Coordinates of C-alpha atoms in Angstrom, one line a residue:
M181 CA -39.3 -5.6 62.9
F182 CA -42.5 -4.0 61.6
I183 CA -43.9 -1.0 63.5
S184 CA -46.9 1.3 63.3
G185 CA -46.5 5.1 63.6
H186 CA -48.7 7.9 64.9
D187 CA -52.4 7.1 65.2
R188 CA -55.0 8.4 62.9
L189 CA -56.8 11.4 64.4
A190 CA -60.5 11.9 64.1
Y191 CA -62.4 14.6 62.2
G192 CA -59.9 14.8 59.4
E193 CA -57.0 16.0 61.6
L194 CA -54.7 13.1 60.6
P195 CA -56.6 10.7 58.2
D196 CA -53.5 8.8 57.1
G197 CA -52.1 7.8 60.5
N198 CA -51.1 4.3 61.7
Q199 CA -48.7 3.9 58.8
V200 CA -46.4 0.9 58.8
A201 CA -42.6 0.8 58.5
E202 CA -39.8 -1.8 58.9
I203 CA -36.8 -1.2 61.1
D204 CA -33.6 -3.2 61.7
I205 CA -32.9 -4.6 65.2
P206 CA -29.6 -3.3 66.6
K207 CA -27.7 -5.2 69.3
P208 CA -29.3 -4.4 72.6
V209 CA -27.4 -2.4 75.3
K210 CA -28.3 -2.7 79.0
S211 CA -28.2 0.8 80.4
K212 CA -30.3 3.2 82.4
N213 CA -28.7 6.1 80.3
L214 CA -30.9 6.8 77.3
G215 CA -27.9 8.2 75.5
D216 CA -26.2 4.8 75.6
L217 CA -29.0 3.0 73.7
P218 CA -28.6 2.2 70.0
V219 CA -31.1 3.7 67.5
A220 CA -32.9 1.4 65.0
K221 CA -32.7 2.3 61.3
F222 CA -35.4 2.1 58.7
R223 CA -35.3 -0.8 56.3
Q224 CA -38.6 0.4 54.7
G225 CA -40.1 3.8 55.4
F226 CA -43.6 4.5 56.5
Q227 CA -46.4 3.6 54.1
D228 CA -50.1 3.9 54.4
V229 CA -50.9 0.2 54.0
A230 CA -54.4 0.6 55.3
K231 CA -55.4 3.4 52.9
G232 CA -59.0 2.9 51.9
F233 CA -59.6 0.4 54.7
F234 CA -61.1 0.8 58.2
K235 CA -62.7 4.1 57.2
D236 CA -64.0 6.2 60.1
L237 CA -62.2 4.0 62.6
D238 CA -60.0 6.9 63.7
E239 CA -61.3 7.8 67.2
I240 CA -58.4 6.6 69.4
P241 CA -57.5 3.7 67.1
R242 CA -56.5 0.2 68.4
V243 CA -54.1 -1.5 66.0
A244 CA -52.1 -4.7 66.1
L245 CA -49.7 -6.4 63.7
Q246 CA -48.4 -9.9 63.4
Y247 CA -45.9 -11.2 60.8
Y248 CA -46.8 -14.8 59.8
D249 CA -45.3 -17.0 57.0
T250 CA -47.2 -20.1 56.2
P251 CA -47.0 -22.3 53.1
A252 CA -50.6 -21.7 52.3
T253 CA -50.3 -17.9 51.9
G254 CA -46.6 -17.0 52.0
P255 CA -45.4 -14.2 54.2
K256 CA -48.1 -11.8 55.3
I257 CA -48.5 -9.2 58.0
H258 CA -51.9 -9.6 59.7
L259 CA -53.6 -6.5 60.9
A260 CA -56.3 -5.9 63.5
W261 CA -58.0 -2.6 63.7
G262 CA -60.6 -1.0 66.1
Q263 CA -61.1 2.2 68.0
H264 CA -61.9 3.3 71.5
M265 CA -65.7 3.3 71.0
Q266 CA -66.7 0.9 68.3
P267 CA -69.2 2.0 65.7
D268 CA -72.7 0.8 65.3
P269 CA -73.3 -1.0 63.0
P270 CA -70.1 -2.8 63.6
A271 CA -67.1 -2.6 61.2
A272 CA -64.9 -5.6 60.3
S273 CA -61.7 -5.6 62.2
H274 CA -59.0 -7.8 60.5
A275 CA -57.0 -7.8 57.3
W276 CA -53.6 -8.7 55.9
F277 CA -51.0 -7.1 53.7
N278 CA -47.6 -8.0 52.1
P279 CA -44.3 -7.3 53.7
D280 CA -43.3 -5.2 50.7
L281 CA -44.8 -2.0 52.0
K282 CA -44.8 -0.2 48.7
K283 CA -46.9 -3.0 47.2
P284 CA -49.0 -4.0 50.3
G285 CA -51.9 -5.6 48.4
T286 CA -54.0 -5.1 51.5
T287 CA -56.8 -7.7 51.7
G288 CA -59.9 -8.0 53.9
T289 CA -61.7 -7.0 55.9
W290 CA -63.1 -9.7 58.2
F291 CA -64.9 -10.2 61.5
I292 CA -63.8 -12.6 64.2
G293 CA -67.0 -14.7 64.4
A294 CA -69.7 -12.8 66.3
Q295 CA -67.3 -11.7 69.0
S296 CA -67.5 -8.2 70.5
L297 CA -65.2 -5.8 68.7
Y298 CA -64.0 -4.7 72.1
S299 CA -62.4 -8.1 72.5
V300 CA -60.6 -8.8 69.3
N301 CA -58.4 -5.9 68.0
G302 CA -55.8 -4.9 70.5
Y303 CA -52.9 -7.4 70.1
M304 CA -52.0 -10.4 68.0
L305 CA -49.7 -13.5 68.3
E306 CA -48.6 -16.5 66.4
I307 CA -49.8 -19.9 67.7
P308 CA -47.4 -22.8 67.2
I309 CA -48.8 -24.8 64.4
E310 CA -48.5 -28.2 66.1
W311 CA -50.6 -26.8 69.1
A312 CA -53.1 -25.2 66.7
D313 CA -53.5 -28.5 64.7
K314 CA -54.2 -30.3 67.9
N315 CA -56.5 -27.8 69.6
T316 CA -57.9 -25.2 67.3
G317 CA -58.5 -26.9 64.0
G318 CA -55.4 -25.3 62.5
R319 CA -56.2 -21.8 63.5
S320 CA -52.7 -20.5 64.1
L321 CA -53.2 -16.8 64.6
G322 CA -54.2 -15.4 67.9
T323 CA -56.0 -12.1 68.4
G324 CA -57.6 -10.3 71.3
R325 CA -58.1 -7.0 73.2
Y326 CA -58.7 -5.7 76.6
K327 CA -60.8 -2.5 77.0
D328 CA -60.7 -0.7 80.3
G329 CA -63.9 -0.9 82.3
G330 CA -64.2 -4.6 81.4
W331 CA -66.1 -4.0 78.2
S332 CA -64.0 -6.7 76.5
G333 CA -64.2 -9.1 79.5
M334 CA -62.7 -8.6 82.9
G335 CA -59.2 -9.6 81.9
P336 CA -57.3 -10.3 78.6
A337 CA -59.2 -12.1 75.8
L338 CA -57.7 -14.4 73.2
F339 CA -59.2 -16.1 70.1
A340 CA -57.6 -18.3 67.5
Y341 CA -58.5 -17.7 63.9
R342 CA -57.5 -18.3 60.3
P343 CA -58.4 -15.9 57.5
W344 CA -57.5 -18.1 54.5
E345 CA -59.1 -21.0 52.7
D346 CA -57.5 -24.4 52.3
T347 CA -56.2 -23.2 49.0
G348 CA -54.4 -20.3 50.6
A349 CA -56.9 -17.8 49.1
P350 CA -58.1 -15.1 51.5
A351 CA -61.6 -15.3 52.9
P352 CA -64.0 -13.0 51.1
P353 CA -64.4 -9.5 52.5
G354 CA -67.0 -9.2 55.2
T355 CA -66.6 -12.9 56.2
R356 CA -67.3 -13.8 59.8
L357 CA -64.3 -16.0 60.3
S358 CA -64.7 -19.1 62.4
E359 CA -62.9 -18.6 65.7
K360 CA -61.9 -20.7 68.7
V361 CA -62.2 -19.1 72.1
L362 CA -59.0 -19.6 74.2
L363 CA -59.6 -17.0 76.9
L364 CA -62.6 -14.7 77.6
Y365 CA -63.7 -13.4 81.0
Q366 CA -67.1 -12.1 82.1
N367 CA -68.1 -8.9 80.3
S368 CA -68.9 -5.9 82.7
Q369 CA -71.7 -4.9 80.3
N370 CA -73.4 -8.1 81.2
S371 CA -72.9 -8.0 85.0
D372 CA -71.9 -5.4 87.7
K373 CA -70.4 -8.1 89.7
I374 CA -66.6 -8.6 89.7
E375 CA -66.7 -12.3 89.1
H376 CA -65.5 -14.8 86.5
C377 CA -62.6 -12.5 86.0
L378 CA -58.8 -12.3 86.1
K379 CA -57.6 -12.8 89.7
G380 CA -57.0 -9.3 91.1
Y381 CA -58.9 -7.7 88.3
Q382 CA -59.6 -3.9 88.4
H383 CA -61.4 -1.8 85.7
P384 CA -58.3 0.5 85.0
D385 CA -56.2 -2.5 83.9
E386 CA -54.4 -2.3 80.6
W387 CA -53.3 -5.3 78.6
E388 CA -51.5 -4.0 75.4
G389 CA -49.5 -6.9 74.1
A390 CA -49.4 -10.7 73.9
A391 CA -46.9 -13.3 72.8
W392 CA -46.6 -17.1 72.8
I393 CA -43.1 -17.9 74.1
E394 CA -41.3 -21.2 73.9
T395 CA -37.9 -22.6 75.0
K396 CA -35.7 -25.0 73.3
T397 CA -36.5 -27.6 76.0
G398 CA -40.2 -27.5 75.1
K399 CA -41.6 -25.3 77.7
S400 CA -44.1 -22.7 76.7
A401 CA -46.3 -19.9 78.0
V402 CA -48.8 -17.3 76.7
L403 CA -47.7 -14.0 78.0
F404 CA -49.7 -10.8 78.3
A405 CA -48.0 -7.4 79.1
G406 CA -49.6 -4.3 80.3
T407 CA -50.0 -1.7 83.1
K408 CA -52.0 -3.3 85.9
S409 CA -54.1 -1.4 88.3
T410 CA -53.1 -2.6 91.7
G411 CA -54.5 0.1 93.9
A412 CA -56.5 0.0 97.1
K413 CA -59.3 1.8 95.2
Y414 CA -60.1 2.5 91.6
W415 CA -62.7 4.8 90.0
Y416 CA -64.0 6.4 86.9
G417 CA -63.2 10.1 86.9
Y418 CA -60.0 12.1 87.5
I419 CA -56.8 12.3 89.5
H420 CA -57.5 14.0 92.9
P421 CA -55.3 17.1 93.3
Q422 CA -54.7 16.1 97.0
G423 CA -52.9 12.8 96.0
P424 CA -53.4 9.2 94.8
A425 CA -55.0 8.0 98.0
Y426 CA -58.2 10.0 97.2
P427 CA -60.8 9.0 94.6
C428 CA -62.2 11.8 92.4
V429 CA -65.2 10.3 90.5
D430 CA -67.1 11.9 87.6
Q431 CA -70.3 13.0 89.4
A432 CA -72.4 12.7 86.2
F433 CA -72.0 8.9 86.2
V434 CA -72.8 8.2 89.9
G435 CA -75.9 6.0 90.0
Q436 CA -75.4 4.8 86.4
F437 CA -72.8 2.2 87.3
P438 CA -70.4 1.5 90.2
V439 CA -68.0 4.4 89.6
C440 CA -65.7 3.5 92.5
R441 CA -64.6 0.2 94.0
S442 CA -62.1 -1.1 96.6
A443 CA -59.5 -3.6 95.5
D444 CA -61.8 -6.5 96.6
G445 CA -64.4 -5.3 94.1
K446 CA -66.8 -3.9 96.8
P447 CA -68.3 -0.4 96.1
C448 CA -66.6 2.5 97.7
P449 CA -68.3 4.3 100.7
V450 CA -70.7 7.1 99.8
A451 CA -68.1 9.7 101.0
D452 CA -66.0 8.7 97.9
L453 CA -68.8 9.3 95.4
R454 CA -68.2 13.0 94.8
E455 CA -66.3 14.9 92.2
C456 CA -63.4 16.8 93.6
A457 CA -62.7 20.4 92.9
G458 CA -59.7 21.6 90.9
H459 CA -59.0 18.3 89.0
Q460 CA -57.1 18.7 85.7
S461 CA -56.4 15.2 84.5
Y462 CA -58.1 13.4 81.6
R463 CA -61.3 11.6 82.5
G464 CA -61.0 7.9 82.6
W465 CA -60.4 4.9 84.8
W466 CA -57.9 5.7 87.5
S467 CA -56.4 3.9 90.4
T468 CA -54.4 4.7 93.5
R469 CA -51.5 2.6 92.0
F470 CA -50.4 1.0 88.7
D471 CA -47.6 -1.5 88.0
A472 CA -46.1 -2.7 84.7
Q473 CA -46.6 -6.5 84.6
F474 CA -46.2 -9.7 82.7
I475 CA -48.8 -12.3 83.4
L476 CA -48.1 -15.9 82.1
Y477 CA -50.7 -18.6 81.3
D478 CA -50.2 -22.3 80.8
P479 CA -51.2 -23.2 77.2
T480 CA -52.5 -26.5 78.6
D481 CA -55.3 -24.5 80.3
L482 CA -56.1 -22.7 77.0
A483 CA -56.2 -26.1 75.3
R484 CA -58.8 -27.2 77.8
V485 CA -60.9 -24.2 77.0
A486 CA -60.6 -24.9 73.3
Q487 CA -61.7 -28.5 73.9
G488 CA -64.7 -27.4 76.1
R489 CA -63.2 -28.9 79.3
L490 CA -62.8 -25.5 81.0
A491 CA -65.0 -22.4 80.9
S492 CA -63.3 -19.5 79.0
W493 CA -63.1 -17.5 82.3
E494 CA -61.5 -20.3 84.4
P495 CA -57.8 -20.0 83.3
Q496 CA -55.6 -17.9 85.6
P497 CA -52.0 -16.8 85.3
Y498 CA -49.5 -19.2 86.9
A499 CA -47.0 -16.3 87.3
V500 CA -47.0 -12.5 87.6
L501 CA -43.8 -10.5 87.0
D502 CA -43.5 -6.8 87.9
I503 CA -41.1 -5.1 85.5
D504 CA -41.2 -1.5 86.7
E505 CA -37.6 -1.6 87.9
S506 CA -36.5 -2.2 84.3
L507 CA -38.3 0.8 82.9
F508 CA -37.4 4.5 82.5
L509 CA -40.9 5.6 83.6
N510 CA -41.4 8.9 81.7
P511 CA -38.3 10.7 83.0
D512 CA -39.3 13.9 81.4
N513 CA -42.8 13.8 83.0
L514 CA -44.6 14.4 79.7
E515 CA -48.4 14.7 79.5
P516 CA -49.1 14.3 83.3
E517 CA -52.8 15.1 82.8
M518 CA -53.2 12.2 80.5
L519 CA -50.6 9.7 81.8
G520 CA -50.6 10.4 85.5
T521 CA -47.5 10.6 87.6
A522 CA -45.5 8.4 90.0
D523 CA -47.7 5.5 91.3
Q524 CA -50.6 6.7 89.2
R525 CA -48.7 6.6 85.9
R526 CA -50.7 4.9 83.2
Y527 CA -49.8 3.6 79.7
R528 CA -46.3 2.4 80.8
I529 CA -45.9 -0.3 78.2
G530 CA -47.3 -1.0 74.7
E531 CA -47.1 -3.8 72.2
I532 CA -44.8 -6.8 72.5
T533 CA -43.4 -9.4 70.1
V534 CA -41.2 -12.5 70.3
D535 CA -38.3 -13.8 68.2
R536 CA -38.7 -17.5 68.9
G537 CA -35.6 -18.5 67.0
N538 CA -33.3 -16.5 69.2
G539 CA -35.4 -16.6 72.3
L540 CA -35.9 -12.9 72.6
L541 CA -39.0 -11.0 73.8
Y542 CA -39.3 -7.3 72.7
I543 CA -41.4 -4.9 74.8
L544 CA -42.3 -1.3 73.9
E545 CA -42.1 1.2 76.7
L546 CA -44.1 4.3 75.9
F547 CA -42.9 7.9 76.6
A548 CA -39.5 6.6 77.7
D549 CA -37.5 9.1 75.7
Q550 CA -39.7 12.2 75.8
A551 CA -42.6 11.2 73.4
R552 CA -40.5 8.4 71.8
P553 CA -40.7 4.8 72.9
V554 CA -37.8 2.5 73.9
V555 CA -37.7 -1.2 73.0
H556 CA -36.7 -3.4 75.9
V557 CA -35.4 -6.9 75.2
W558 CA -35.8 -9.9 77.5
K559 CA -34.0 -13.3 77.0
V560 CA -36.4 -16.3 77.3
R561 CA -34.6 -18.7 79.5
Q562 CA -34.4 -22.4 78.9

């Protein structure tokens, strides 16, 4: 399994972050005791495979990896890269490198068509080649991102792309790769209305990972994993010192956009549009409640989008699974000002990946063992 380490930090504080390593996969152990869990060992140590690439994209980076072996190119690790606030003019977001991390031969960078950079560089997945040949013109890599506030679209986004020529040669640097839209909801920068969005959408939602899962009996689904805002109210601002039931908006933004809404998308009453005293949390999108969730889409719906038979905002999940009961949920209560606590705990899970051959789904839980993550494993049933 290939992993990415500590993020780059801006202003020269950590210019060589987001290095990549390879680890082994120990046999999973089911236990709520962290001391019982096996520890993965390194197969290849951390290497700065993106050195010289994605310069100045170090302000809260968004990075995704996808191993993919195709006859055209041989084994490559595909890389998506962005940051919290994308630069203007835009910077290309995708590349690839070799699995030999000491000789990465990093190649790129490319754009995903003319898509917003807020929609393309948060997670990646492999699309089954038979499905891709039928529906996306052979584009067998998926990429997307969700940015809080709906700047990427009000729900997870997904695009199919292919960064190599028919000969297997990489596309020239700077190419705007031809993409196929599979899922893209209304962008909040284009409309203040909560419409053409994920059912139950809220601005503090987090979708951090995606995987195309299949069973040996031929069933399949596209799964997104994240920390879903499920509260009665959500707002841009801070945690209220009096408890999660009370919004605490950033007063400076009142009147610029709807800074507080109820779960049904309607604006909060005027009484909620004030900044509370004594707040200490990080500023951002908060909710009265969050839950770690899987949401599953039918690939048939995404095929209809690719074929132009459905609008990109029409597909909805056919199933929602709450996975909080399987998580450790920051037992050491680290970084409460950034992460929140109890029902308001954000950033519960990170990236995911799938081992189709063995039917295993791997999910990264953040801050599970102090600042260290824990990898959870689910069996994909037949």
